[in-house]
């Protein structure tokens, strides 16, 4: 089943041009877990993300970010806490209209904090608005949740598993294929009537001789010299 789903996704991607983009985020962070909540206060976060759009509803994301928490009186050595994260994940998008999109994303990340390496899972919900129906710039707001799993016991931010909430604003630019050119319909054929008998040349069997309009075969464009066929 997974193989079939992957083939469907790749087929859809091959059917249209792949799009590339970049996103920048900045916001505030809040510790949700203990003991970080007792040791640190609100901090800040920043992230840069490369975007690979395979289909309109699915992106591959590669991100590098910083996550920090401010120091408090209870902080070890009175120092703030921070971590650098790098990871690759995916994002699903729901286009509400040409101007509004909702998104859900997730990624595993490698974490470097206080000289120690850890792993983390990151998830996020967000909404973005495009400046114009054909524009490539999206501006949005989002909620990010980061769960850090330490691989060793150290004092400070990574003394235990940490859960951090982020509230961010973002700006994203994604290349988009040029719209298909709209071709004007071909002009109607120009009708000509060389002998001026009212029958256009396309249907005129006698272009050099005018129809005599005597009620007999008046639509063939030829004069009817002997209507009754008696030779006179």
Short mmCIF file of C-alpha atoms in Angstrom, two decimals:
data_model
loop_
_atom_site.label_atom_id
_atom_site.label_comp_id
_atom_site.label_asym_id
_atom_site.label_seq_id
_atom_site.Cartn_x
_atom_site.Cartn_y
_atom_site.Cartn_z
CA UNK A 1 0.00 0.00 0.00
CA UNK A 2 2.84 2.40 0.85
CA UNK A 3 4.53 1.60 -2.45
CA UNK A 4 1.34 2.38 -4.36
CA UNK A 5 0.90 5.67 -2.47
CA UNK A 6 4.49 6.66 -3.24
CA UNK A 7 4.04 5.86 -6.93
CA UNK A 8 0.86 7.96 -7.03
CA UNK A 9 2.70 10.87 -5.41
CA UNK A 10 5.66 10.60 -7.79
CA UNK A 11 3.34 10.38 -10.80
CA UNK A 12 1.53 13.52 -9.70
CA UNK A 13 4.85 15.30 -9.20
CA UNK A 14 6.06 14.29 -12.65
CA UNK A 15 2.87 15.64 -14.20
CA UNK A 16 3.70 19.20 -13.14
CA UNK A 17 6.77 21.36 -12.59
CA UNK A 18 8.42 20.97 -9.16
CA UNK A 19 8.50 24.26 -7.23
CA UNK A 20 11.19 25.54 -4.88
CA UNK A 21 11.03 28.09 -2.11
CA UNK A 22 12.31 29.39 1.21
CA UNK A 23 10.65 30.36 4.46
CA UNK A 24 11.88 32.51 7.37
CA UNK A 25 10.29 32.40 10.83
CA UNK A 26 10.71 34.30 14.08
CA UNK A 27 8.78 34.17 17.31
CA UNK A 28 8.66 33.53 21.04
CA UNK A 29 9.13 30.29 22.97
CA UNK A 30 7.60 29.05 26.22
CA UNK A 31 8.80 26.03 28.25
CA UNK A 32 5.97 23.61 28.98
CA UNK A 33 7.81 20.78 30.71
CA UNK A 34 9.43 20.43 34.11
CA UNK A 35 12.11 21.25 35.23
CA UNK A 36 12.58 23.71 32.32
CA UNK A 37 9.43 25.61 33.32
CA UNK A 38 10.88 26.26 36.79
CA UNK A 39 14.40 27.05 35.56
CA UNK A 40 13.80 29.19 32.49
CA UNK A 41 11.47 31.86 31.17
CA UNK A 42 10.11 32.81 27.77
CA UNK A 43 12.65 33.05 24.99
CA UNK A 44 12.90 33.37 21.24
CA UNK A 45 13.18 31.23 18.17
CA UNK A 46 14.22 31.65 14.55
CA UNK A 47 14.15 29.26 11.61
CA UNK A 48 15.11 29.16 7.95
CA UNK A 49 13.54 26.45 5.78
CA UNK A 50 14.05 25.25 2.26
CA UNK A 51 10.83 24.15 0.53
CA UNK A 52 10.47 21.55 -2.21
CA UNK A 53 6.86 21.47 -3.46
CA UNK A 54 6.12 18.18 -5.22
CA UNK A 55 2.37 18.77 -5.57
CA UNK A 56 0.22 21.72 -4.40
CA UNK A 57 -0.81 19.88 -1.22
CA UNK A 58 2.56 18.37 -0.21
CA UNK A 59 6.00 19.87 0.53
CA UNK A 60 9.34 18.47 1.65
CA UNK A 61 11.03 20.77 4.20
CA UNK A 62 14.69 21.09 5.24
CA UNK A 63 15.12 23.38 8.27
CA UNK A 64 17.79 24.90 10.48
CA UNK A 65 16.62 26.68 13.61
CA UNK A 66 17.56 28.12 16.99
CA UNK A 67 15.41 27.67 20.08
CA UNK A 68 16.18 29.66 23.22
CA UNK A 69 14.82 30.16 26.73
CA UNK A 70 15.67 33.10 28.98
CA UNK A 71 17.42 32.80 32.32
CA UNK A 72 15.71 33.26 35.70
CA UNK A 73 16.90 33.41 39.28
CA UNK A 74 16.62 29.62 39.39
CA UNK A 75 18.60 29.04 36.18
CA UNK A 76 21.79 27.00 36.58
CA UNK A 77 24.67 29.50 36.84
CA UNK A 78 22.17 32.21 35.92
CA UNK A 79 22.52 31.37 32.23
CA UNK A 80 19.95 31.18 29.47
CA UNK A 81 19.36 27.95 27.59
CA UNK A 82 19.49 27.39 23.86
CA UNK A 83 19.60 24.69 21.23
CA UNK A 84 20.34 24.47 17.52
CA UNK A 85 18.15 22.09 15.49
CA UNK A 86 18.46 20.72 11.97
CA UNK A 87 15.97 18.36 10.35
CA UNK A 88 14.07 17.23 7.28
CA UNK A 89 10.32 16.75 7.32
CA UNK A 90 7.08 17.13 5.41
CA UNK A 91 4.14 19.51 5.24
CA UNK A 92 0.58 19.01 4.12
CA UNK A 93 -1.30 22.04 2.78
CA UNK A 94 -5.01 22.74 2.42
CA UNK A 95 -5.80 25.56 -0.01
CA UNK A 96 -8.93 27.21 1.37
CA UNK A 97 -8.89 29.68 -1.52
CA UNK A 98 -6.42 31.25 -3.95
CA UNK A 99 -5.30 33.52 -1.11
CA UNK A 100 -5.47 31.38 2.06
CA UNK A 101 -3.76 28.08 2.98
CA UNK A 102 -3.72 25.98 6.16
CA UNK A 103 -0.81 23.64 6.91
CA UNK A 104 0.31 20.78 9.14
CA UNK A 105 3.98 19.83 9.32
CA UNK A 106 6.25 17.43 11.18
CA UNK A 107 9.97 16.63 11.23
CA UNK A 108 12.55 14.71 13.25
CA UNK A 109 15.59 16.84 14.10
CA UNK A 110 19.11 16.60 15.37
CA UNK A 111 19.72 18.89 18.35
CA UNK A 112 22.90 20.49 19.66
CA UNK A 113 22.57 21.99 23.15
CA UNK A 114 25.31 22.80 25.67
CA UNK A 115 27.77 20.81 23.60
CA UNK A 116 25.66 17.66 23.66
CA UNK A 117 23.72 16.02 20.84
CA UNK A 118 20.08 15.05 21.21
CA UNK A 119 17.10 14.22 19.01
CA UNK A 120 13.77 15.98 18.76
CA UNK A 121 10.37 15.74 17.14
CA UNK A 122 8.85 18.97 15.85
CA UNK A 123 5.29 19.61 14.78
CA UNK A 124 3.36 22.65 13.72
CA UNK A 125 0.04 24.10 12.65
CA UNK A 126 -0.26 27.30 10.69
CA UNK A 127 -2.14 29.50 8.31
CA UNK A 128 -0.82 31.80 5.59
CA UNK A 129 -2.19 34.43 3.25
CA UNK A 130 -0.94 35.19 -0.25
CA UNK A 131 -0.64 38.81 -1.33
CA UNK A 132 -2.25 38.24 -4.74
CA UNK A 133 -3.86 35.27 -6.56
CA UNK A 134 -0.81 34.89 -8.83
CA UNK A 135 1.77 35.99 -6.23
CA UNK A 136 4.54 33.86 -4.75
CA UNK A 137 4.85 35.53 -1.32
CA UNK A 138 2.93 34.08 1.64
CA UNK A 139 2.80 35.64 5.13
CA UNK A 140 1.47 33.62 8.03
CA UNK A 141 1.22 32.75 11.72
CA UNK A 142 1.82 29.38 13.33
CA UNK A 143 2.15 27.28 16.46
CA UNK A 144 5.19 25.00 16.86
CA UNK A 145 5.68 22.24 19.42
CA UNK A 146 9.17 20.80 19.97
CA UNK A 147 9.87 17.70 22.06
CA UNK A 148 13.57 17.20 22.84
CA UNK A 149 14.81 13.78 23.96
CA UNK A 150 18.22 14.07 25.64
CA UNK A 151 20.80 11.38 24.96
CA UNK A 152 22.64 12.11 28.19
CA UNK A 153 22.15 13.80 31.55
CA UNK A 154 23.54 17.35 31.72
CA UNK A 155 22.61 20.38 33.81
CA UNK A 156 20.58 23.12 32.22
CA UNK A 157 18.12 23.06 29.36
CA UNK A 158 18.79 19.43 28.46
CA UNK A 159 18.76 18.01 31.96
CA UNK A 160 15.63 16.04 30.99
CA UNK A 161 13.17 15.71 28.15
CA UNK A 162 11.98 19.18 27.22
CA UNK A 163 8.73 20.35 25.65
CA UNK A 164 8.79 23.86 24.18
CA UNK A 165 5.93 25.79 22.59
CA UNK A 166 6.64 28.36 19.90
CA UNK A 167 4.41 31.10 18.50
CA UNK A 168 5.85 32.33 15.20
CA UNK A 169 5.30 34.66 12.28
CA UNK A 170 6.60 33.62 8.88
CA UNK A 171 7.28 34.84 5.37
CA UNK A 172 7.58 32.32 2.54
CA UNK A 173 8.46 32.66 -1.12
CA UNK A 174 7.78 29.78 -3.50
CA UNK A 175 8.39 29.78 -7.23
CA UNK A 176 5.26 29.05 -9.21
CA UNK A 177 4.94 27.97 -12.85
CA UNK A 178 3.94 30.65 -15.33
CA UNK A 179 0.28 30.43 -16.30
CA UNK A 180 -0.54 28.80 -19.58
CA UNK A 181 -0.83 31.42 -22.33
CA UNK A 182 -4.37 32.09 -23.46
CA UNK A 183 -4.49 31.74 -27.23
CA UNK A 184 -6.94 33.93 -29.12
CA UNK A 185 -9.36 32.01 -31.34
CA UNK A 186 -8.48 32.08 -35.05
CA UNK A 187 -10.26 34.77 -37.03
CA UNK A 188 -13.29 33.61 -39.01
CA UNK A 189 -12.59 32.85 -42.68
CA UNK A 190 -13.09 35.79 -45.01
CA UNK A 191 -15.87 35.08 -47.45
CA UNK A 192 -15.42 36.24 -51.08
CA UNK A 193 -17.89 36.49 -53.95
CA UNK A 194 -15.96 37.06 -57.19
CA UNK A 195 -19.00 37.34 -59.49
CA UNK A 196 -21.17 39.23 -56.97
CA UNK A 197 -24.16 36.90 -57.29
CA UNK A 198 -24.63 36.45 -53.51
CA UNK A 199 -23.15 32.91 -53.47
CA UNK A 200 -19.71 32.89 -51.80
CA UNK A 201 -16.87 31.43 -53.83
CA UNK A 202 -16.52 28.44 -51.49
CA UNK A 203 -19.93 27.20 -52.65
CA UNK A 204 -20.07 28.82 -56.09
CA UNK A 205 -19.80 26.28 -58.92
CA UNK A 206 -19.44 29.10 -61.48
CA UNK A 207 -17.25 31.80 -59.91
CA UNK A 208 -16.92 33.68 -63.20
CA UNK A 209 -20.64 33.72 -64.03
CA UNK A 210 -23.38 35.10 -61.82
CA UNK A 211 -26.42 33.17 -60.64
CA UNK A 212 -29.57 34.39 -62.44
CA UNK A 213 -31.94 33.98 -59.46
CA UNK A 214 -34.88 32.58 -61.44
CA UNK A 215 -36.12 30.22 -58.77
CA UNK A 216 -34.33 27.24 -60.30
CA UNK A 217 -31.12 26.01 -58.61
CA UNK A 218 -30.45 29.49 -57.25
CA UNK A 219 -27.90 28.23 -54.70
CA UNK A 220 -25.31 26.72 -57.07
CA UNK A 221 -23.93 30.07 -58.28
CA UNK A 222 -24.46 29.23 -61.98
CA UNK A 223 -26.82 30.88 -64.47
CA UNK A 224 -29.67 28.54 -65.50
CA UNK A 225 -29.89 28.97 -69.28
CA UNK A 226 -32.34 26.10 -69.86
CA UNK A 227 -34.50 25.54 -66.78
CA UNK A 228 -36.78 22.91 -68.32
CA UNK A 229 -34.00 21.08 -70.18
CA UNK A 230 -35.73 21.14 -73.54
CA UNK A 231 -32.70 22.47 -75.39
CA UNK A 232 -34.29 25.87 -76.05
#
